[in-house]
Coordinates of C-alpha atoms and ligand atoms in Angstrom, one line a residue:
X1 CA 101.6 -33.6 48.3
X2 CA 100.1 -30.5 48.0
X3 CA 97.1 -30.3 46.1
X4 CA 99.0 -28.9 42.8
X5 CA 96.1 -27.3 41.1
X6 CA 96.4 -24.0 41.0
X7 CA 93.3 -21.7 41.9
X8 CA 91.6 -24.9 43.0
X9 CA 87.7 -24.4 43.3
X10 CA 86.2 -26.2 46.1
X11 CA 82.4 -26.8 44.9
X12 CA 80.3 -28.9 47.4
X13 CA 76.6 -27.7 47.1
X14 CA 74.2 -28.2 49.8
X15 CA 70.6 -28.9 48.5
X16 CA 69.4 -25.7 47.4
X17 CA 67.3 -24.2 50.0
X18 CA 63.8 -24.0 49.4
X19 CA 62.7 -20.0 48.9
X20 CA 59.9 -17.9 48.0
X21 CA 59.4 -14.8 45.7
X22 CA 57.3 -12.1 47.2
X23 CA 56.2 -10.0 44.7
X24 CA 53.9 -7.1 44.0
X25 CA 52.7 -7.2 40.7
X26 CA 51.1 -4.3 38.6
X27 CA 54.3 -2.3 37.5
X28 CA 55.1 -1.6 34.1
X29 CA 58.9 -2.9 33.7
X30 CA 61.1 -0.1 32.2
X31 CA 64.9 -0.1 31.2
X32 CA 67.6 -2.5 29.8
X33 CA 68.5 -6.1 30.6
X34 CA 71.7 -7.5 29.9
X35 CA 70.9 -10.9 28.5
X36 CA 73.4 -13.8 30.7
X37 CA 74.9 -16.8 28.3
X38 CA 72.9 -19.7 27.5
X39 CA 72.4 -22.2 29.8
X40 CA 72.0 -25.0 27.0
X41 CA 75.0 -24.1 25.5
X42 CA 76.8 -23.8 28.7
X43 CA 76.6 -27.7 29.7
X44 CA 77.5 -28.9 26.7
X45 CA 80.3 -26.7 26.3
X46 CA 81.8 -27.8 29.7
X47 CA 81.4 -31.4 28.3
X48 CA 82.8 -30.9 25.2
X49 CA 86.3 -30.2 27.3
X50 CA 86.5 -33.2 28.3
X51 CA 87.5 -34.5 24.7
X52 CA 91.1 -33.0 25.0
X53 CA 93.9 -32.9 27.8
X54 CA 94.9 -29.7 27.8
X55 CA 92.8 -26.6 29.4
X56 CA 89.8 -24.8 27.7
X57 CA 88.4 -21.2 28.9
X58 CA 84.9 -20.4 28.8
X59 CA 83.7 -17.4 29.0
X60 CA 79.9 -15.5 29.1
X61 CA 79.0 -18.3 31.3
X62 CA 75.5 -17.8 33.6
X63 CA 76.0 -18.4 37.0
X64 CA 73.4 -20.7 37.8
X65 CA 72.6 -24.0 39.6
X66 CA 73.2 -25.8 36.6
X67 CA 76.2 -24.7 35.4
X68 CA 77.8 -25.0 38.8
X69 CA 76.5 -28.8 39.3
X70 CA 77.7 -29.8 35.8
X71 CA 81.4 -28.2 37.2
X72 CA 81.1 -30.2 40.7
X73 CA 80.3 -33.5 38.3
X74 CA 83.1 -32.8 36.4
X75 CA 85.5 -32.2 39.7
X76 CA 84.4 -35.6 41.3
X77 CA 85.6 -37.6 38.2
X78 CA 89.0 -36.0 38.5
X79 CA 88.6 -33.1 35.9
X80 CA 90.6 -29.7 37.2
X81 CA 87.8 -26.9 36.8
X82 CA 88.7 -23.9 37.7
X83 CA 86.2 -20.9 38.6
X84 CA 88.6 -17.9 39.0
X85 CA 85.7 -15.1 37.8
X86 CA 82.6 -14.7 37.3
X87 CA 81.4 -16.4 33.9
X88 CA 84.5 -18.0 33.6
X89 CA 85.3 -21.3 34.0
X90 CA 88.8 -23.3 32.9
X91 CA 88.6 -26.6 32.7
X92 CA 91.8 -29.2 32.2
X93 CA 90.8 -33.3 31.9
X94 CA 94.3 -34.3 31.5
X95 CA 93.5 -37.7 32.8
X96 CA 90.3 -38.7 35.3
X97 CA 90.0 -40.3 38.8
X98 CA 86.8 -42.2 38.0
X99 CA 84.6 -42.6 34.8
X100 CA 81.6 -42.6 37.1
X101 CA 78.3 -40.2 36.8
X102 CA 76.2 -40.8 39.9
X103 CA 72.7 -40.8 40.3
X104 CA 72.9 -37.3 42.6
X105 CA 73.8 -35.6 39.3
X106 CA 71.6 -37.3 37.1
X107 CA 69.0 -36.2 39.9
X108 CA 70.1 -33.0 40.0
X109 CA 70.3 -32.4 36.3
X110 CA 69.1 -34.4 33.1
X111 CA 71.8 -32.5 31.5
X112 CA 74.3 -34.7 33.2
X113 CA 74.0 -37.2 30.3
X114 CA 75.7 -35.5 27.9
X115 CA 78.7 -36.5 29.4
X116 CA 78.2 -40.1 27.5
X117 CA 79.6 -38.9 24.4
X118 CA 83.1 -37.3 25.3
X119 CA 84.0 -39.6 28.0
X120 CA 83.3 -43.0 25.8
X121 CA 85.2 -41.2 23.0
X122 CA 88.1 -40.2 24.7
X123 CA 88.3 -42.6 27.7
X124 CA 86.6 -45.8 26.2
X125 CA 84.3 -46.7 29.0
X126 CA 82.2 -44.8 31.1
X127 CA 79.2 -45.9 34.0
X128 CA 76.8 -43.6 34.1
X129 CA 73.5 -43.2 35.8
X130 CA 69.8 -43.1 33.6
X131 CA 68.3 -39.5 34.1
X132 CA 65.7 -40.9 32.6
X133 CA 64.2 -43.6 34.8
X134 CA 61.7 -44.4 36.5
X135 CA 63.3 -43.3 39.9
X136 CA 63.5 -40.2 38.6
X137 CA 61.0 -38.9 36.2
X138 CA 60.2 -39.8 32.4
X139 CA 62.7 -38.3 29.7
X140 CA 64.6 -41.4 28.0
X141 CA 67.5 -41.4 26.7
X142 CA 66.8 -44.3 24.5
X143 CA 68.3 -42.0 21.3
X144 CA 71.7 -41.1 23.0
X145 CA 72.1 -45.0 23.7
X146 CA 70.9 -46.2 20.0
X147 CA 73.1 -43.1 18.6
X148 CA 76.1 -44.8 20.7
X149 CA 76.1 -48.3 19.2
X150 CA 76.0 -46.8 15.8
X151 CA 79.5 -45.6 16.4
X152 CA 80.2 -49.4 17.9
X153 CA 79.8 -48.6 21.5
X154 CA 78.9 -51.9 23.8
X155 CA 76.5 -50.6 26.6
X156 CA 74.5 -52.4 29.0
X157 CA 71.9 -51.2 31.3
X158 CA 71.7 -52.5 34.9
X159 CA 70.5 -51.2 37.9
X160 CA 69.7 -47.7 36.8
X161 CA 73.2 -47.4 35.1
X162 CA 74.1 -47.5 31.7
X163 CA 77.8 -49.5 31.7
X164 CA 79.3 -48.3 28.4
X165 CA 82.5 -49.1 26.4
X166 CA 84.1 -49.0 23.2
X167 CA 86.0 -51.7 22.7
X168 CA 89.6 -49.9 20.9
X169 CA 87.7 -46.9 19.4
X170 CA 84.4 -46.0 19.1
X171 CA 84.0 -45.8 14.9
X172 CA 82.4 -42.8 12.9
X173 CA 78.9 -44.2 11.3
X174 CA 75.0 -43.4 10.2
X175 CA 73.6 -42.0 12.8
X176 CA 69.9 -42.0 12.0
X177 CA 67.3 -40.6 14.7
X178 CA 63.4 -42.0 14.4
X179 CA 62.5 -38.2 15.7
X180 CA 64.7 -34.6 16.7
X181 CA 66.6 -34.7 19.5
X182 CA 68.6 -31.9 20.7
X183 CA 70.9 -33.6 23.1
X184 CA 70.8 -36.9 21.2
X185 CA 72.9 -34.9 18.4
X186 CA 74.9 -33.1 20.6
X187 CA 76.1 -36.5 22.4
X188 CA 76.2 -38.2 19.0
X189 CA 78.4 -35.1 17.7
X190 CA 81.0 -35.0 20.5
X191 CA 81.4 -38.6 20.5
X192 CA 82.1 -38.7 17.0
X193 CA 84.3 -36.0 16.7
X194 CA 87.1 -38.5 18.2
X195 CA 85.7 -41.5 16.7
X196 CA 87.5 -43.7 13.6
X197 CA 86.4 -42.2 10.5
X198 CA 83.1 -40.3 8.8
X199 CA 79.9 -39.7 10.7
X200 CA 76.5 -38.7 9.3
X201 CA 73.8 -37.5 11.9
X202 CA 70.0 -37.2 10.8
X203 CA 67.5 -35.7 11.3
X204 CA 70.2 -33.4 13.3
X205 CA 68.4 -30.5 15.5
X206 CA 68.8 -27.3 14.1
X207 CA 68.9 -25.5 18.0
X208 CA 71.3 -22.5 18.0
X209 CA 73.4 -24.1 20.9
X210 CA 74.5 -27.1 18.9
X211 CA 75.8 -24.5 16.1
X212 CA 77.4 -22.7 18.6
X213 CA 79.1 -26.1 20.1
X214 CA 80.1 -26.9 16.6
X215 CA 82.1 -23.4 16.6
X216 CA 83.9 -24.7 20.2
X217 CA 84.6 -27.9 18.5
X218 CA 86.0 -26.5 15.3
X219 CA 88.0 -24.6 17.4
X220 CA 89.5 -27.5 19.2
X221 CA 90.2 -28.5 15.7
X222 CA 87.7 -31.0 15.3
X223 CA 86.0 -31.6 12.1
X224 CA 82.6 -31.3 11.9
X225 CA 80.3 -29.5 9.9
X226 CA 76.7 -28.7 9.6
X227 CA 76.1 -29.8 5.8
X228 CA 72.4 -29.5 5.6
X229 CA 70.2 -27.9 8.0
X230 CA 69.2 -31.2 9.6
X231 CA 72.5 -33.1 9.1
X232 CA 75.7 -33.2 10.6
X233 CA 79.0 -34.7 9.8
X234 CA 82.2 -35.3 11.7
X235 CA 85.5 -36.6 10.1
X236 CA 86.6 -38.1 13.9
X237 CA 90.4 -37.5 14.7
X238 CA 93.2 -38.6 17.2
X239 CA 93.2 -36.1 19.1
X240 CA 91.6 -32.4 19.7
X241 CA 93.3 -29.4 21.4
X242 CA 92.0 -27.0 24.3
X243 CA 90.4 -24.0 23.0
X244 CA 88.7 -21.0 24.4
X245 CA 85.1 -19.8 23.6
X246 CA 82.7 -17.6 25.1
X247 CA 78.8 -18.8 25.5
X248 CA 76.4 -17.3 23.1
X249 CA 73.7 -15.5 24.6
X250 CA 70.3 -17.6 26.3
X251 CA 67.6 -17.3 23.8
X252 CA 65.1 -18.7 26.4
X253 CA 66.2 -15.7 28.7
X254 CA 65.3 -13.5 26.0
X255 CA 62.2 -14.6 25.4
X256 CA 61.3 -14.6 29.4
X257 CA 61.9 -11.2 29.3
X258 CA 60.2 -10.0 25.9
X259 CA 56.7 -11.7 27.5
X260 CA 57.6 -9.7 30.7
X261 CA 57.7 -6.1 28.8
X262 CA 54.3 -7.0 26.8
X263 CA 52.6 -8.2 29.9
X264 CA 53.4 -5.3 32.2
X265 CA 53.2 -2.7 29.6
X266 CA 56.5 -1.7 29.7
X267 CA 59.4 -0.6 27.3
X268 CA 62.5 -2.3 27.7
X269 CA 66.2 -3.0 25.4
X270 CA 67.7 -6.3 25.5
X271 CA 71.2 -6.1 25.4
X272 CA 73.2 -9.1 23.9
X273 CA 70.1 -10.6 22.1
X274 CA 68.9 -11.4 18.5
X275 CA 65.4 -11.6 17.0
X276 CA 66.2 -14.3 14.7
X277 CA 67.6 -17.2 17.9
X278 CA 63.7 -15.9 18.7
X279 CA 62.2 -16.0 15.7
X280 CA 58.7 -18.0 16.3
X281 CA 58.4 -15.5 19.0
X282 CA 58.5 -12.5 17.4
X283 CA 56.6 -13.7 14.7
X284 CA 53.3 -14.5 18.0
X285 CA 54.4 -11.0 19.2
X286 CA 53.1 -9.6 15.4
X287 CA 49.9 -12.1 15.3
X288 CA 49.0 -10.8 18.7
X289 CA 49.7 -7.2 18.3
X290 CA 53.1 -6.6 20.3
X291 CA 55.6 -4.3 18.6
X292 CA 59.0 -4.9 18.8
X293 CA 62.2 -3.6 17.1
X294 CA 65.1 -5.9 16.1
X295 CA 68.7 -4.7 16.3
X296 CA 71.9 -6.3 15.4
X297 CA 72.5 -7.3 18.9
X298 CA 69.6 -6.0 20.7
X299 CA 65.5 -6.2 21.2
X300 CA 63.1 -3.3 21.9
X301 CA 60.1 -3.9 22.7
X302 CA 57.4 -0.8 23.9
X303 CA 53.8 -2.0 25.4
X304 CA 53.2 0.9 26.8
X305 CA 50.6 2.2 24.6
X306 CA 48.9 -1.4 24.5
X307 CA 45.4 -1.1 26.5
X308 CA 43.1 -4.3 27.7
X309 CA 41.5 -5.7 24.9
X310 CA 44.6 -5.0 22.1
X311 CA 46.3 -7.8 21.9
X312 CA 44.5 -10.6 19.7
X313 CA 44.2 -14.5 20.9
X314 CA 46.7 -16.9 18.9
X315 CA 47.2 -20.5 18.4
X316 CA 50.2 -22.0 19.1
X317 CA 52.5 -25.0 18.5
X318 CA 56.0 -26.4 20.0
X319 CA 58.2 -28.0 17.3
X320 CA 62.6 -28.2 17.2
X321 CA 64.4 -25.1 16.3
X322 CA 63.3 -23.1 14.0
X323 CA 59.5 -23.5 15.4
X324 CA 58.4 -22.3 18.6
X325 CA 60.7 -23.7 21.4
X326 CA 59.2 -25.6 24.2
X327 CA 60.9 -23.6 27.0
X328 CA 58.9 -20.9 25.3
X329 CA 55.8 -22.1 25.7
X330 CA 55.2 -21.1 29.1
X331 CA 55.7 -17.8 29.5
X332 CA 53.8 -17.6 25.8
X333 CA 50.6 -18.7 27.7
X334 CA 51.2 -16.1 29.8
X335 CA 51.3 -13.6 26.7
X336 CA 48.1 -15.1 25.7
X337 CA 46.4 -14.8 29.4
X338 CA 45.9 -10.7 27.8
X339 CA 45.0 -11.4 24.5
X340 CA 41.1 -11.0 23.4
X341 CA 39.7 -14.4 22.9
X342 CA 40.5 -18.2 23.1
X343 CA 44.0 -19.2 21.9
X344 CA 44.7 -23.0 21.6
X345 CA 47.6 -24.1 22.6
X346 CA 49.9 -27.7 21.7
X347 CA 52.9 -28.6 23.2
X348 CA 54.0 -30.7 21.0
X349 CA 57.6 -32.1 22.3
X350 CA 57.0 -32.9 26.2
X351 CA 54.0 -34.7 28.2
X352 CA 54.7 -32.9 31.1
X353 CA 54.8 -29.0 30.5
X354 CA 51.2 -28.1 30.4
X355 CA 50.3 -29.6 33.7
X356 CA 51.8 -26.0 35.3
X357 CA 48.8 -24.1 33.8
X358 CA 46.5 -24.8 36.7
X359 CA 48.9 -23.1 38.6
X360 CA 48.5 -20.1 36.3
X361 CA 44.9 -20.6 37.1
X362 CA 45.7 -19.4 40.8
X363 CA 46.1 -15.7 39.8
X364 CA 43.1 -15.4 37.6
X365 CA 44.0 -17.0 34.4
X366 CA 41.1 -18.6 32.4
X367 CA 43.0 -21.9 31.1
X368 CA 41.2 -25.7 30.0
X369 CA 43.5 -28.1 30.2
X370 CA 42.2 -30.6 27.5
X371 CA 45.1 -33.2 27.9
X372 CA 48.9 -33.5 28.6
X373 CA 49.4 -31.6 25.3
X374 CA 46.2 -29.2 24.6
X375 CA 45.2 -26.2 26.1
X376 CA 42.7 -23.6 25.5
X377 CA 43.7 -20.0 27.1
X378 CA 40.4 -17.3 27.3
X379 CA 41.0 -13.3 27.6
X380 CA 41.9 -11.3 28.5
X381 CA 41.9 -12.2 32.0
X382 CA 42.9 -10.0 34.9
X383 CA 45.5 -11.3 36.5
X384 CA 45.6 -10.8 40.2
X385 CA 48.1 -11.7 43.2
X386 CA 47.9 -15.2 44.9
X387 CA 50.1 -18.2 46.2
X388 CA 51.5 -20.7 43.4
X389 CA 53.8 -23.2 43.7
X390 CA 57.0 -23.9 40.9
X391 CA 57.5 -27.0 39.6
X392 CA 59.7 -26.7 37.3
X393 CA 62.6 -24.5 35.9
X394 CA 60.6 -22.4 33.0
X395 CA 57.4 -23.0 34.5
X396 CA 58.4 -21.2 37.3
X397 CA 59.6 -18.2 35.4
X398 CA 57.0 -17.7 34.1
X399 CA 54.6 -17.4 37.2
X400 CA 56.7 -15.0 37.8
X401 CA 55.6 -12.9 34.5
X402 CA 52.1 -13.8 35.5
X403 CA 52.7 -12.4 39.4
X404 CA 54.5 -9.2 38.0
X405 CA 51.7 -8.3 35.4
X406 CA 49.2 -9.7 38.3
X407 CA 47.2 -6.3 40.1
X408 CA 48.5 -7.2 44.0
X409 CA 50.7 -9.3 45.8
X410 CA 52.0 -13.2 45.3
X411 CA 54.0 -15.3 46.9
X412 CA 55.6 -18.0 45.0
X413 CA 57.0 -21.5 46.0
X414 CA 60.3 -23.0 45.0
X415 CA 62.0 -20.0 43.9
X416 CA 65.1 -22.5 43.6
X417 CA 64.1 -24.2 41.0
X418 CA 64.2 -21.1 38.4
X419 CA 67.7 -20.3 40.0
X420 CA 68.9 -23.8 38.2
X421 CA 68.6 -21.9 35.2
X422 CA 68.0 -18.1 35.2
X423 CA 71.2 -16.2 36.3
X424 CA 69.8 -13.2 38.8
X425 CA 66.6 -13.3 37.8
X426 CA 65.1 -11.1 40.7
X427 CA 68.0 -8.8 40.4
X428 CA 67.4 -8.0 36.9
X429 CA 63.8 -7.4 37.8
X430 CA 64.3 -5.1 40.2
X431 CA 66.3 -3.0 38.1
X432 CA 63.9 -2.6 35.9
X433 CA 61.4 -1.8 38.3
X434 CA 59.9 -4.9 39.3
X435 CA 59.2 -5.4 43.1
X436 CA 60.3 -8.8 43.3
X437 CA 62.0 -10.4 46.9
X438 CA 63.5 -13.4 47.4
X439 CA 63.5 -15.4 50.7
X440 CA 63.8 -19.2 52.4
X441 CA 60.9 -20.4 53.1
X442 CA 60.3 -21.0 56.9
X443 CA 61.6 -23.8 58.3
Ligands
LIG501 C1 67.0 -30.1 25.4 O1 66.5 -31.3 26.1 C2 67.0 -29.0 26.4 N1 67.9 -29.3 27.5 C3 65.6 -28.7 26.9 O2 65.6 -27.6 27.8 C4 64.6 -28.4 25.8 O3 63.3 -28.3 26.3 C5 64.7 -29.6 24.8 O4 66.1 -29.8 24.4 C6 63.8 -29.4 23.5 O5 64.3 -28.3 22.9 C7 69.2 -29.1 27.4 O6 69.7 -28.7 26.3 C8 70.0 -29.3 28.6 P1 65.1 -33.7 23.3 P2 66.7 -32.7 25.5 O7 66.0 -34.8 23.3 O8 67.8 -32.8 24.6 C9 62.2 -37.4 23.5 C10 65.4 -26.4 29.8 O9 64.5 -26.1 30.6 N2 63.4 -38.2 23.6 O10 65.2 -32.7 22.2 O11 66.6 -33.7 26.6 C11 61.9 -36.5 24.7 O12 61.2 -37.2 25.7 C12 65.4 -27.8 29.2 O13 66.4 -25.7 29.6 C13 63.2 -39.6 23.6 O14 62.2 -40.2 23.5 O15 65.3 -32.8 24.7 C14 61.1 -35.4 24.1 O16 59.8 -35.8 24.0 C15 64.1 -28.5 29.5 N3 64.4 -40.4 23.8 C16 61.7 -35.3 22.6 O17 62.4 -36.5 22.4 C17 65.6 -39.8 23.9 O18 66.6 -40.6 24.0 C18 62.7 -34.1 22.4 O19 63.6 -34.2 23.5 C19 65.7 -38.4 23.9 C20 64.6 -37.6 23.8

């Protein structure tokens, strides 16, 4: 029979291609930047559809690795996704093929395990692979599992897969988490919103994205409610209904690009951005001497009067939403690369995102690395052009801010890495007067 979805979207990815920025640094960045929608709010909201049959549109979607590898792990269970604009993705789980999540996406994208929530609540059983394990990096997802059987789910771990089911229905509970965990609430929230009566989740995180999946879900008409700023609670129901809901905007984005302005000198408006989903930000950008101006639904930021020697050092701290975010941090410690005297610096919620500052190092950065969570950050430091390599997603952006404020040419490594999650990023840099190439690295 012919294949009856309409507008069908055939999605097979090859492995990225590794690429290379060339860029030459020194340019004060000048203009406007349309912020994209949020990555983090994007994958969940794609997962949240699969807790009804009937079709949900998304739109203000990034088009980015991520969002498209979350669509292609939602295709090979059997889920219609539909791609028929740009930012706009429809999505119908009438009924699934297989209630499978392989290792290649769990590889590809921790996000993948967000899926354990809506497919054990709506399906009953799901397999799906640990992003977490050993094979393929640390990150547990101990939480998620412990959230689970609070809401009487049976799961087993063997082989690298977590075998999960809920025998009848998974049944509304206290969820109680030992520490913040932003996707441990959103799984324990989506699962719960089909679930057999009341569910309490604490300490909930406070992120902007989950409030922004609560909206989707409400919308579904699911009932569930932020009733404190660290709880949440969900009165589970039979059955939800498709909705459609457009992506709020990326709040890591805009910070990316606020650090760019101040560390090129520049003057640049973000469109479709808020101070406050940034507010430990700005509040560096005063202690350091960075003026910008908040609008309703826009940033300005001017550093063009800001010479050498201006901007004052800072410490600073990860925490959950509302302190500094993590995937902050490293384009902050680019910030701080300028700023007169030693800022400390303690990333608080990961053990591996400080390891990138010795890459930092490469274009003239004066960084000590005390351990996997302490830094120490001297200047300011002239920054000039050399050859760095990406290892991760934000990481990698932010060599970017450190090549574009740099005095002379870089060329940096694994370009595709920042494309997972940063939606044009060279593009919107060259508009705003940035001379920034992307190209494969030679075979
Ligand atoms: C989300 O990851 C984000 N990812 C991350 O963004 C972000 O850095 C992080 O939250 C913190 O804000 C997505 O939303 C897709 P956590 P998540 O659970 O939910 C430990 C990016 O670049 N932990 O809040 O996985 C964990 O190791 C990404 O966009 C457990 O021990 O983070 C960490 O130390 C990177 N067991 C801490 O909790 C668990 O079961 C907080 O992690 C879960 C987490």
């Amino acid at each position: 029979m012919a294949d009856a979805r309409p507008f069908h979207w055939e999605y097979h990815p090859e492995p990225p291609r590794p690429e290379a920025f060339r860029i030459e640094g020194g340019r004060p960045l000048r203009g406007t930047v349309h912020v994209s929608g949020a990555k983090n709010a994007a994958l969940k909201l794609l997962a949240a559809a699969t807790l009804t049959g009937e079709r949900c549109r998304f739109e203000n979607m990034p088009e980015i690795e991520d969002v498209r590898v979350m669509a292609e792990t939602l295709t090979d269970l059997g889920v219609v996704v539909d791609h028929p604009g740009d930012g706009v993705y429809e999505v119908a789980s009438g009924d699934v093929d297989w209630l499978f999540v392989p290792l290649e996406a769990a590889a590809k994208m921790r996000a993948s395990f967000i899926l354990l929530g809506p497919l054990l609540s709506r399906f009953g059983r799901v397999i799906i692979s640990n992003p977490g394990g050993d094979r393929i990096g640390r990150r547990p997802v101990n939480l998620h599992v412990d959230a689970m059987r609070a809401l009487g789910a049976e799961i087993q771990y063997r082989n690298g897969y977590y075998f999960a089911q809920a025998p009848g229905r998974l049944r509304g509970g206290e969820v109680t988490f030992p520490q913040v965990t932003v996707m441990g609430t959103e799984n324990a929230m989506l699962a719960a919103t089909l679930a057999e009566g009341h569910t309490v989740i604490r300490p909930a995180a406070q992120e902007p994205e989950i409030d922004d999946l609560i909206a989707f879900l409400r919308k579904m008409g699911a009932e569930v409610e932020r009733t404190a700023p660290d709880t949440i609670e969900v009165h589970g129901r039979k059955r939800l209904r498709g909705a459609d809901h457009a992506a709020m905007p990326d709040r890591i984005e805009t910070g990316t690009f606020l650090v760019a302005g101040a560390v090129t000198g520049g003057r640049l408006t973000l469109e479709n951005a808020a101070c406050e989903q940034v507010g430990a930000l700005v509040e560096i950008f005063g202690r350091v001497g960075v003026p910008v101006a908040c609008g309703t639904t826009s940033i300005e930021l001017d550093a063009t009067g800001l010479r050498t020697g201006d901007l004052r050092a800072c410490d600073i701290e990860t925490a959950p939403y509302p302190g500094l975010a993590t995937d902050i941090q490293p384009p902050t410690c680019v910030l701080l690369t300028q700023a007169s005297g030693t800022s400390r610096v303690h990333e608080a919620i990961f053990e591996d995102r400080i390891e990138w500052l010795s890459e930092l190092r490469k274009l003239g950065a004066r960084i000590d690395i005390e351990d996997a969570h302490h830094a120490s950050i001297h200047g300011p430091a002239r920054l000039h052009g050399a050859e760095a390599s990406i290892g991760d997603l934000r990481a990698g952006a932010s060599l970017i801010l450190a090549a574009l404020a740099a005095d002379g040419a870089s060329l940096i490594h694994g370009a595709h890495h920042v494309h997972r999650g940063y939606e044009n990023i060279d593009r919107k840099f060259q508009q705003l007067g940035a001379s920034i190439t992307r190209s494969a690295e030679p075979a």
